[in-house]
Short mmCIF file of C-alpha atoms in Angstrom, two decimals:
data_model
loop_
_atom_site.label_atom_id
_atom_site.label_comp_id
_atom_site.label_asym_id
_atom_site.label_seq_id
_atom_site.Cartn_x
_atom_site.Cartn_y
_atom_site.Cartn_z
CA MET A 1 3.06 -23.80 -2.96
CA SER A 2 2.64 -22.83 0.66
CA ASP A 3 0.51 -25.04 2.89
CA THR A 4 -1.61 -21.98 3.62
CA PRO A 5 -1.53 -20.32 0.22
CA PHE A 6 -3.89 -17.60 1.24
CA GLY A 7 -3.73 -17.82 5.01
CA PHE A 8 -1.92 -14.49 5.35
CA GLY A 9 -0.29 -15.90 8.48
CA LEU A 10 3.35 -15.30 9.35
CA PRO A 11 5.59 -18.21 10.28
CA PRO A 12 5.57 -18.62 14.07
CA GLU A 13 8.59 -17.23 15.84
CA GLU A 14 10.72 -19.49 18.03
CA PRO A 15 10.18 -18.65 21.71
CA ASP A 16 13.18 -17.87 23.87
CA ASP A 17 12.74 -21.01 25.96
CA GLY A 18 12.51 -23.45 23.06
CA ASP A 19 9.91 -26.22 22.74
CA GLU A 20 8.63 -25.72 26.27
CA GLY A 21 7.91 -22.09 25.56
CA LYS A 22 6.23 -23.01 22.28
CA LYS A 23 3.99 -25.48 24.09
CA LYS A 24 3.01 -22.90 26.70
CA ASP A 25 2.38 -20.35 24.01
CA GLN A 26 0.06 -22.68 22.13
CA GLU A 27 -1.81 -23.60 25.30
CA SER A 28 -2.36 -19.95 26.17
CA GLY A 29 -3.62 -19.07 22.68
CA GLY A 30 -0.68 -16.81 21.90
CA GLY A 31 1.14 -16.53 18.61
CA GLN A 32 -0.25 -16.34 15.12
CA GLY A 33 -3.20 -18.50 14.23
CA PRO A 34 -6.94 -18.93 14.48
CA ALA A 35 -6.91 -18.22 18.21
CA ASN A 36 -5.84 -14.65 17.51
CA PRO A 37 -6.86 -13.78 13.96
CA PHE A 38 -6.11 -10.10 14.07
CA GLY A 39 -2.91 -10.37 16.00
CA PHE A 40 -3.63 -7.37 18.22
CA GLY A 41 -2.12 -9.16 21.18
CA GLY A 42 1.26 -9.00 19.51
CA LEU A 43 1.18 -5.33 18.64
CA PRO A 44 3.77 -2.95 20.00
CA GLY A 45 2.73 -1.46 23.26
CA ALA A 46 1.21 -4.84 23.95
CA GLY A 47 0.60 -3.96 27.55
CA GLY A 48 -2.20 -1.73 26.35
CA PHE A 49 -3.61 -4.29 23.95
CA GLY A 50 -3.77 -7.25 26.26
CA GLY A 51 -0.22 -7.95 27.32
CA GLY A 52 1.09 -9.49 24.13
CA PRO A 53 0.93 -13.09 22.92
CA GLY A 54 -0.09 -15.38 25.70
CA GLY A 55 -1.19 -12.45 27.83
CA PRO A 56 -4.66 -11.71 29.19
CA GLY A 57 -7.29 -12.35 26.60
CA ALA A 58 -4.83 -13.54 23.96
CA ASP A 59 -7.34 -16.16 22.84
CA ASN A 60 -9.82 -13.49 21.81
CA PRO A 61 -8.99 -10.55 19.55
CA PHE A 62 -11.26 -8.14 21.41
CA ALA A 63 -10.16 -9.30 24.84
CA ALA A 64 -6.60 -8.83 23.61
CA MET A 65 -7.50 -5.25 22.80
CA PHE A 66 -9.29 -4.47 26.07
CA GLY A 67 -7.45 -6.75 28.49
CA SER A 68 -5.55 -4.19 30.57
CA LEU A 69 -8.56 -1.90 31.10
CA ASN A 70 -6.19 1.06 31.29
CA PRO A 71 -8.40 4.04 30.37
CA ASN A 72 -5.94 5.51 27.90
CA ASP A 73 -5.24 2.17 26.23
CA LEU A 74 -8.94 1.28 26.26
CA GLY A 75 -9.74 4.50 24.43
CA ALA A 76 -7.11 3.74 21.80
CA ALA A 77 -8.47 0.21 21.43
CA PHE A 78 -12.02 1.48 20.91
CA GLN A 79 -10.71 3.95 18.34
CA GLN A 80 -8.95 1.16 16.46
CA LEU A 81 -12.06 -1.03 16.64
CA GLY A 82 -14.12 1.82 15.25
CA GLN A 83 -11.69 2.28 12.40
CA MET A 84 -11.86 -1.42 11.66
CA LEU A 85 -15.66 -1.62 11.54
CA SER A 86 -16.20 1.69 9.75
CA TYR A 87 -13.73 1.00 6.96
CA GLU A 88 -15.39 1.32 3.55
CA GLY A 89 -12.41 1.35 1.21
CA GLY A 90 -10.87 -1.33 -1.00
CA PRO A 91 -10.18 -4.96 -0.15
CA VAL A 92 -7.32 -4.07 2.22
CA ASN A 93 -7.38 -1.48 4.98
CA TRP A 94 -4.07 0.10 4.05
CA ASP A 95 -4.23 2.76 6.75
CA MET A 96 -4.32 -0.02 9.32
CA ALA A 97 -1.58 -1.91 7.44
CA LYS A 98 0.74 1.09 7.61
CA GLN A 99 -0.03 1.72 11.26
CA ILE A 100 0.64 -1.88 12.27
CA ALA A 101 3.77 -2.13 10.10
CA ARG A 102 5.24 0.92 11.81
CA GLN A 103 4.27 -0.45 15.23
CA THR A 104 5.90 -3.78 14.37
CA VAL A 105 9.05 -1.96 13.31
CA SER A 106 9.13 -0.02 16.58
CA GLN A 107 9.22 -3.31 18.50
CA GLY A 108 12.58 -4.19 17.02
CA SER A 109 13.63 -7.34 15.17
CA PRO A 110 13.92 -10.80 16.78
CA ASP A 111 17.68 -10.41 17.10
CA GLY A 112 17.12 -7.49 19.45
CA THR A 113 18.15 -4.65 17.14
CA LYS A 114 15.98 -1.54 17.18
CA ASP A 115 15.18 0.84 14.38
CA THR A 116 17.11 4.09 14.54
CA SER A 117 17.14 7.31 12.60
CA VAL A 118 19.82 7.41 9.93
CA GLY A 119 22.65 9.77 10.78
CA SER A 120 24.55 12.03 8.41
CA ALA A 121 27.63 9.77 8.49
CA GLU A 122 25.57 6.76 7.42
CA ARG A 123 23.87 8.72 4.66
CA LYS A 124 27.23 9.83 3.34
CA ALA A 125 28.59 6.25 3.47
CA VAL A 126 25.60 4.97 1.46
CA GLU A 127 25.89 7.75 -1.12
CA GLU A 128 29.60 7.05 -1.61
CA ALA A 129 29.04 3.29 -1.83
CA VAL A 130 26.35 3.67 -4.52
CA ARG A 131 28.48 6.18 -6.44
CA LEU A 132 31.45 3.79 -6.46
CA ALA A 133 29.19 0.84 -7.30
CA ASP A 134 27.87 2.69 -10.36
CA LEU A 135 31.43 3.33 -11.55
CA TRP A 136 32.30 -0.35 -11.27
CA LEU A 137 29.10 -1.42 -13.02
CA ASP A 138 29.97 0.70 -16.06
CA ASP A 139 32.49 -2.00 -17.01
CA ALA A 140 30.08 -4.88 -16.40
CA THR A 141 26.93 -3.78 -18.27
CA SER A 142 25.95 -1.62 -21.20
CA LEU A 143 22.93 -0.28 -19.30
CA PRO A 144 23.68 3.19 -17.91
CA SER A 145 23.13 4.23 -14.32
CA GLY A 146 19.52 4.16 -13.17
CA ALA A 147 20.03 5.70 -9.75
CA GLY A 148 19.22 9.37 -9.85
CA SER A 149 19.86 9.50 -6.11
CA ALA A 150 21.11 7.31 -3.28
CA VAL A 151 19.24 7.25 0.01
CA ALA A 152 19.79 5.65 3.40
CA TRP A 153 16.52 4.53 4.98
CA SER A 154 15.51 3.52 8.46
CA ARG A 155 13.16 0.56 8.69
CA ALA A 156 10.17 2.87 9.17
CA GLU A 157 11.15 4.83 6.06
CA TRP A 158 11.37 1.58 4.10
CA VAL A 159 7.79 0.75 5.17
CA GLU A 160 6.51 4.16 4.04
CA ALA A 161 8.34 4.02 0.71
CA THR A 162 7.36 0.46 -0.29
CA LEU A 163 3.68 0.34 0.74
CA PRO A 164 2.46 1.60 -2.68
CA ALA A 165 4.16 -1.36 -4.36
CA TRP A 166 2.76 -3.82 -1.82
CA LYS A 167 -0.68 -2.38 -2.50
CA GLU A 168 -0.27 -3.08 -6.21
CA LEU A 169 0.86 -6.64 -5.48
CA VAL A 170 -1.70 -7.61 -2.85
CA ASP A 171 -4.91 -5.88 -3.95
CA PRO A 172 -5.64 -8.20 -6.91
CA VAL A 173 -5.73 -11.26 -4.66
CA ALA A 174 -7.55 -9.55 -1.79
CA GLU A 175 -10.13 -8.21 -4.24
CA ARG A 176 -11.15 -11.76 -5.12
CA VAL A 177 -11.70 -12.50 -1.44
CA GLY A 178 -13.85 -9.42 -0.91
CA THR A 179 -15.91 -10.15 -4.01
CA ALA A 180 -16.46 -13.73 -2.96
CA MET A 181 -17.67 -12.62 0.47
CA GLY A 182 -20.42 -10.55 -1.15
CA ASP A 183 -21.39 -13.10 -3.78
CA VAL A 184 -22.01 -16.18 -1.69
CA LEU A 185 -25.49 -15.06 -0.63
CA PRO A 186 -28.40 -15.20 -3.11
CA GLU A 187 -29.16 -11.82 -4.63
CA GLU A 188 -32.55 -11.56 -2.92
CA MET A 189 -30.91 -12.09 0.46
CA GLN A 190 -28.08 -9.63 -0.04
CA ALA A 191 -30.35 -6.61 0.51
CA MET A 192 -31.56 -8.00 3.83
CA ALA A 193 -28.06 -9.00 4.84
CA GLY A 194 -26.55 -5.67 3.80
CA PRO A 195 -25.23 -4.71 7.26
CA LEU A 196 -23.78 -8.19 7.73
CA ILE A 197 -22.06 -8.13 4.33
CA GLY A 198 -20.73 -4.67 5.06
CA MET A 199 -19.40 -5.80 8.41
CA MET A 200 -17.77 -8.85 6.84
CA ARG A 201 -16.05 -6.74 4.22
CA SER A 202 -14.88 -4.26 6.85
CA MET A 203 -13.59 -7.11 8.98
CA GLY A 204 -11.95 -8.68 5.92
CA GLY A 205 -10.24 -5.41 5.02
CA ALA A 206 -9.05 -5.04 8.60
CA MET A 207 -7.87 -8.65 8.71
CA PHE A 208 -5.84 -8.28 5.54
CA GLY A 209 -4.52 -4.92 6.68
CA THR A 210 -3.42 -6.36 10.01
CA GLN A 211 -1.68 -9.38 8.54
CA ILE A 212 -0.02 -7.42 5.75
CA GLY A 213 1.10 -4.74 8.18
CA GLN A 214 2.69 -7.35 10.42
CA ALA A 215 4.37 -9.08 7.48
CA VAL A 216 5.77 -5.88 6.00
CA GLY A 217 6.91 -4.74 9.44
CA VAL A 218 8.78 -7.99 10.02
CA LEU A 219 10.33 -7.83 6.56
CA ALA A 220 11.51 -4.27 7.24
CA GLY A 221 13.75 -5.73 9.93
CA GLU A 222 15.50 -8.00 7.42
CA VAL A 223 15.83 -6.30 4.03
CA VAL A 224 19.00 -4.44 3.10
CA GLY A 225 17.64 -2.40 0.18
CA SER A 226 14.60 -1.71 -1.98
CA SER A 227 14.97 -4.68 -4.33
CA ASP A 228 15.65 -7.73 -2.15
CA ILE A 229 12.87 -9.83 -3.69
CA GLY A 230 13.70 -8.90 -7.27
CA LEU A 231 10.80 -6.47 -7.61
CA PRO A 232 11.05 -2.66 -7.69
CA LEU A 233 9.43 -1.88 -4.35
CA GLY A 234 10.76 1.64 -3.94
CA PRO A 235 10.36 4.84 -5.94
CA ALA A 236 11.93 4.78 -9.41
CA GLY A 237 15.46 6.09 -9.61
CA LYS A 238 16.22 5.83 -5.88
CA ALA A 239 18.93 3.40 -4.84
CA ALA A 240 18.11 2.71 -1.20
CA LEU A 241 20.03 0.88 1.51
CA LEU A 242 19.20 0.27 5.18
CA PRO A 243 22.35 0.82 7.30
CA VAL A 244 21.00 -0.84 10.46
CA ASN A 245 20.12 -4.04 8.57
CA ILE A 246 23.38 -4.04 6.61
CA GLU A 247 25.27 -3.98 9.90
CA THR A 248 23.25 -6.94 11.16
CA PHE A 249 23.68 -8.82 7.87
CA GLY A 250 27.47 -8.53 7.95
CA LYS A 251 27.95 -9.03 11.68
CA ASP A 252 28.98 -12.71 11.55
CA LEU A 253 30.58 -12.81 8.09
CA SER A 254 34.17 -11.89 9.02
CA VAL A 255 34.07 -9.38 6.17
CA PRO A 256 34.86 -5.68 6.60
CA GLN A 257 31.66 -3.63 6.91
CA GLU A 258 32.77 -1.38 4.04
CA GLU A 259 32.97 -4.35 1.67
CA VAL A 260 29.56 -5.65 2.75
CA ARG A 261 28.01 -2.23 2.16
CA LEU A 262 29.69 -1.87 -1.22
CA TYR A 263 28.65 -5.32 -2.42
CA LEU A 264 25.04 -4.69 -1.44
CA ALA A 265 25.24 -1.27 -3.10
CA LEU A 266 26.35 -3.04 -6.30
CA ARG A 267 23.25 -5.22 -6.19
CA GLU A 268 20.93 -2.28 -5.52
CA ALA A 269 22.51 -0.18 -8.27
CA ALA A 270 22.33 -3.09 -10.74
CA HIS A 271 18.61 -3.52 -10.05
CA GLN A 272 18.10 0.20 -10.57
CA ARG A 273 19.82 0.06 -13.97
CA LEU A 274 17.69 -2.81 -15.11
CA PHE A 275 14.35 -1.37 -14.05
CA ALA A 276 15.19 2.13 -15.27
CA HIS A 277 16.30 1.14 -18.78
CA VAL A 278 14.01 -1.81 -19.50
CA PRO A 279 10.72 0.13 -19.49
CA TRP A 280 8.45 -2.87 -19.97
CA LEU A 281 9.99 -4.95 -17.16
CA ARG A 282 8.12 -3.55 -14.16
CA SER A 283 4.69 -3.94 -15.75
CA HIS A 284 5.72 -7.40 -17.00
CA LEU A 285 6.55 -8.58 -13.47
CA PHE A 286 3.56 -6.99 -11.76
CA GLY A 287 1.34 -8.22 -14.60
CA ALA A 288 2.59 -11.75 -13.99
CA VAL A 289 1.64 -11.43 -10.33
CA ASP A 290 -1.80 -10.14 -11.31
CA GLY A 291 -2.19 -12.95 -13.85
CA TYR A 292 -1.44 -15.50 -11.16
CA ALA A 293 -3.87 -13.80 -8.76
CA ARG A 294 -6.66 -14.04 -11.33
CA GLY A 295 -6.32 -17.81 -11.17
CA ILE A 296 -7.05 -17.92 -7.45
CA LYS A 297 -10.44 -19.53 -6.97
CA VAL A 298 -12.63 -19.48 -3.90
CA ASP A 299 -14.26 -22.57 -2.44
CA THR A 300 -17.71 -20.99 -2.44
CA ALA A 301 -19.33 -23.98 -0.73
CA LYS A 302 -17.03 -23.61 2.25
CA LEU A 303 -17.46 -19.85 2.26
CA GLU A 304 -21.26 -20.23 2.18
CA ASP A 305 -21.02 -22.38 5.29
CA VAL A 306 -18.94 -19.71 7.02
CA VAL A 307 -21.32 -16.92 6.00
CA GLY A 308 -24.37 -18.90 7.05
CA GLN A 309 -22.93 -19.48 10.51
CA PHE A 310 -21.11 -16.16 10.81
CA ASP A 311 -21.29 -14.69 14.30
CA PRO A 312 -20.21 -11.02 14.52
CA GLN A 313 -18.99 -11.76 18.05
CA ASN A 314 -16.77 -14.53 16.71
CA PRO A 315 -14.84 -12.93 13.81
CA GLU A 316 -12.01 -15.44 14.04
CA GLN A 317 -14.20 -17.76 11.95
CA LEU A 318 -13.08 -15.82 8.88
CA GLN A 319 -9.41 -16.32 9.71
CA GLU A 320 -9.93 -20.01 10.46
CA ALA A 321 -11.60 -20.44 7.06
CA LEU A 322 -8.71 -18.76 5.33
CA GLN A 323 -6.16 -20.92 7.10
CA GLN A 324 -8.06 -24.08 6.17
CA GLY A 325 -7.22 -23.49 2.51
CA MET A 326 -10.38 -21.86 1.23
CA PHE A 327 -8.46 -19.96 -1.41
CA GLN A 328 -6.42 -22.15 -3.71
CA PRO A 329 -4.79 -21.61 -7.11
CA GLU A 330 -6.63 -23.32 -9.93
CA ASP A 331 -4.83 -26.33 -11.36
CA THR A 332 -5.26 -25.18 -14.94
CA PRO A 333 -2.81 -24.79 -17.82
CA GLU A 334 -3.33 -21.01 -17.68
CA GLN A 335 -2.49 -20.85 -13.97
CA LYS A 336 0.57 -23.06 -14.38
CA ALA A 337 1.72 -20.85 -17.25
CA ALA A 338 1.24 -17.73 -15.12
CA LEU A 339 3.31 -19.24 -12.33
CA ALA A 340 6.06 -20.36 -14.72
CA ARG A 341 6.12 -16.92 -16.34
CA LEU A 342 6.51 -15.17 -13.00
CA GLU A 343 9.12 -17.58 -11.65
CA THR A 344 11.16 -17.36 -14.85
CA ALA A 345 10.98 -13.55 -15.00
CA LEU A 346 12.18 -13.19 -11.40
CA ALA A 347 14.92 -15.78 -11.97
CA LEU A 348 16.14 -13.86 -15.03
CA VAL A 349 16.21 -10.56 -13.12
CA GLU A 350 18.05 -12.04 -10.16
CA GLY A 351 20.36 -14.11 -12.37
CA TRP A 352 21.34 -11.06 -14.42
CA VAL A 353 22.02 -9.00 -11.28
CA ASP A 354 24.04 -11.87 -9.79
CA ALA A 355 26.16 -12.26 -12.92
CA VAL A 356 26.72 -8.52 -13.45
CA VAL A 357 27.55 -7.82 -9.81
CA HIS A 358 29.97 -10.75 -9.69
CA ALA A 359 31.74 -9.49 -12.82
CA ALA A 360 32.09 -6.03 -11.26
CA ALA A 361 33.08 -7.18 -7.76
CA LYS A 362 35.32 -10.18 -8.42
CA PRO A 363 38.42 -8.21 -9.55
CA ARG A 364 38.01 -5.59 -6.81
CA LEU A 365 36.69 -7.24 -3.63
CA SER A 366 38.50 -10.11 -1.96
CA SER A 367 35.22 -11.16 -0.29
CA ALA A 368 33.16 -11.17 -3.51
CA ASP A 369 32.82 -14.96 -3.69
CA ALA A 370 31.89 -15.32 -0.03
CA LEU A 371 29.29 -12.55 -0.19
CA ARG A 372 27.81 -13.96 -3.38
CA GLU A 373 27.39 -17.40 -1.85
CA THR A 374 25.94 -15.97 1.36
CA LEU A 375 23.25 -14.13 -0.57
CA ARG A 376 22.49 -17.17 -2.73
CA ARG A 377 22.03 -19.36 0.33
CA ARG A 378 19.90 -16.71 1.96
CA ARG A 379 17.52 -16.87 -1.01
CA ALA A 380 17.66 -20.65 -1.44
CA SER A 381 16.84 -21.34 2.21
CA GLY A 382 13.53 -19.52 1.91
CA GLY A 383 14.52 -16.33 3.65
CA PRO A 384 12.19 -13.70 5.08
CA ALA A 385 11.65 -11.98 1.75
CA GLU A 386 10.35 -15.15 0.15
CA GLN A 387 8.24 -16.03 3.19
CA THR A 388 6.63 -12.60 3.18
CA PHE A 389 5.97 -12.79 -0.54
CA ALA A 390 4.22 -16.12 0.00
CA THR A 391 2.26 -14.65 2.89
CA LEU A 392 1.06 -11.60 1.00
CA ILE A 393 -0.01 -13.02 -2.36
CA GLY A 394 -0.34 -16.72 -1.63
CA LEU A 395 2.65 -17.56 -3.79
CA GLU A 396 5.83 -19.26 -2.65
CA LEU A 397 8.69 -18.55 -5.02
CA ARG A 398 11.61 -20.89 -4.66
CA PRO A 399 14.63 -19.34 -6.37
CA ARG A 400 15.66 -22.76 -7.64
CA ARG A 401 16.39 -21.31 -11.08
CA LEU A 402 18.65 -18.52 -9.82
CA ARG A 403 21.89 -20.41 -10.39
CA ASP A 404 20.67 -21.63 -13.79
CA ALA A 405 19.82 -18.07 -14.83
CA SER A 406 23.12 -16.71 -13.56
CA ARG A 407 25.08 -19.34 -15.51
CA LEU A 408 23.08 -18.57 -18.63
CA TRP A 409 23.81 -14.83 -18.41
CA ALA A 410 27.50 -15.55 -17.78
CA SER A 411 27.62 -17.84 -20.83
CA LEU A 412 25.92 -15.17 -22.92
CA THR A 413 28.59 -12.69 -21.83
CA ASP A 414 31.34 -15.06 -22.98
CA ALA A 415 29.62 -15.81 -26.29
CA ARG A 416 28.20 -12.40 -27.27
CA GLY A 417 29.89 -9.88 -25.04
CA VAL A 418 28.29 -7.41 -22.64
CA ASP A 419 26.40 -5.54 -25.36
CA GLY A 420 25.01 -8.71 -26.94
CA ARG A 421 23.91 -10.06 -23.58
CA ASP A 422 22.15 -6.87 -22.47
CA ALA A 423 20.50 -6.42 -25.88
CA LEU A 424 18.17 -9.30 -24.95
CA TRP A 425 16.34 -6.92 -22.60
CA HIS A 426 15.14 -4.85 -25.57
CA HIS A 427 12.04 -6.98 -26.00
CA PRO A 428 10.36 -9.59 -23.74
CA ASP A 429 10.17 -12.10 -26.61
CA MET A 430 13.97 -12.10 -26.81
CA LEU A 431 14.47 -13.31 -23.24
CA PRO A 432 15.20 -16.93 -22.34
CA THR A 433 12.26 -19.09 -21.34
CA ALA A 434 12.00 -21.73 -18.63
CA THR A 435 12.96 -24.32 -21.25
CA ASP A 436 16.04 -22.29 -22.15
CA LEU A 437 17.15 -22.37 -18.51
CA ASP A 438 17.20 -26.16 -18.85
CA ASP A 439 19.40 -25.91 -21.96
CA PRO A 440 21.48 -22.73 -21.62
CA ASP A 441 24.04 -23.78 -24.24
CA GLY A 442 21.32 -24.29 -26.80
CA PHE A 443 19.97 -20.80 -26.15
CA VAL A 444 23.38 -19.13 -26.14
CA HIS A 445 24.26 -20.46 -29.60
CA ARG A 446 20.82 -20.12 -31.11
CA GLU A 447 20.25 -17.49 -33.76
CA GLN A 448 18.23 -14.67 -32.25
CA ILE A 449 15.59 -12.51 -33.89
CA ASP A 450 16.81 -8.95 -34.34
CA PHE A 451 13.87 -6.88 -33.15
CA SER A 452 15.77 -3.66 -33.77
CA GLU A 453 15.49 -4.25 -37.52
CA LEU A 454 11.76 -4.84 -37.17
CA ASP A 455 11.39 -1.62 -35.19
CA LYS A 456 13.37 0.21 -37.87
CA MET A 457 11.12 -1.16 -40.62
CA LEU A 458 8.01 -0.16 -38.71
CA GLY A 459 9.43 3.30 -38.14
CA GLU A 460 10.22 3.76 -41.83
CA ALA A 461 6.74 2.58 -42.77
CA ALA A 462 5.21 5.08 -40.38
CA ASP A 463 7.20 7.88 -42.03
CA LYS A 464 5.83 7.17 -45.51
CA PRO A 465 3.50 9.96 -46.73
CA ASP A 466 0.62 7.67 -47.59
CA LEU A 467 0.59 6.27 -44.04
CA LYS A 468 0.71 9.60 -42.30
CA LYS A 469 -2.41 11.18 -40.93
CA PRO A 470 -3.68 13.98 -43.18
CA ASP A 471 -2.83 17.48 -42.04
CA PRO A 472 -6.15 19.34 -41.61
CA LYS A 473 -4.48 22.65 -42.42
CA LYS A 474 -3.04 21.36 -45.67
CA SER A 475 -6.37 19.74 -46.54
CA ASP A 476 -8.13 23.06 -46.07
CA GLU A 477 -5.56 24.81 -48.24
CA GLY A 478 -6.04 22.17 -50.93
CA GLU A 479 -9.80 22.59 -50.83
CA ASP A 480 -9.45 26.38 -51.12
CA LYS A 481 -7.16 25.95 -54.06
CA ASN A 482 -9.56 23.55 -55.75
CA LYS A 483 -12.38 25.97 -55.16
CA GLY A 484 -10.29 28.69 -56.76
CA ASP A 485 -9.60 26.49 -59.76
CA ASP A 486 -13.31 25.79 -60.13
CA ALA A 487 -14.04 29.51 -59.99
CA GLU A 488 -11.60 30.14 -62.77
#
């Protein structure tokens, strides 16, 4: 688990001048942390919001907003402050999240690359890569194509397209925070403290929106498609790739750009097949996230202290409380089971994609092995996707079972063939468990329950006349006939 499981704070970025710069940054109150809970100092156009991290007023979120005193920027800052305090929606201010994510994207990524509009040549290259990838995958899996269309996204377009999925992932955890904020006061005091509670919830929604917006904006500078973290973040049926990030990803690999694009298109198209033709999978994964979120408990004693001493002029108290570990997962069998279920499900998805893509690419791409290992190391080293996932829902997912899952799917292919392997996706109870990942050979050679026969039996039973619902029309006709018989 992350040291700040619900801190919603991004990992600090390395300054250009190394440790000395980091020291100066910490002394000046810049960077992410309690000194700047809302992060406005680091927003794009930072000159208008206080000069950026370490700039004027960086140790105070409001000073960071008003530091330059430029009339135009000051007006925008007041408008944003008004939006923050007047927010009355759910646990996360998603309008603010989207705004800040797009602003973060416009800054460019740490490597200096900027977001650009996707040109017609890049769109055509992505469409052709996905089309060819789907042809190759036909030999590697029995699941048909799931990509109704192929799209090339800019980073800003990725933000817009994936925010609905982030909302579904984050809201369950943030909801517990908002509820706890309103419940810590005795009921008789809540009426008197109504404005304070409302302000706290508005500030909490803005705080979550700000941090989530920053996290999603940073992630937009790293992802290469819509399924990098093993979850369907984009619209169903759309295989999406980000040309500007693909170019950055392959820059130092000594692999032709066309091969990099095609390999990543194989992964995106494989994810699309799985999520399109395993209808229960999306709800299973998101349900596992929600199940884990339900086990997050709030240290109400600590929160009561914060509420009792809450100063509206010092809103960073809320952020400091979060970063001190106020929200922790419960150490219960149910919570451990929820975590294991989620980790195993994601490992099985990623392992299946890894095995299928390797089978399709190995005979056709000379760089298949190198690209496969690069992506595995990217996941195993705790890349940006994993860090953002931990930031947003308080859950750090180490893909330590990815190689185990990939080996298991490959062994299943050898033992049962492509059709037998993919048939396991017909029902969640047929999938390997965490224990099976420890003993893949035992699972591969174990006799499996044939759920298709059970479904057939249930279907036949439903077709029997005595189990069918009575037809009102026929019942009426029968009653009329009986009445006629009585009359005779």
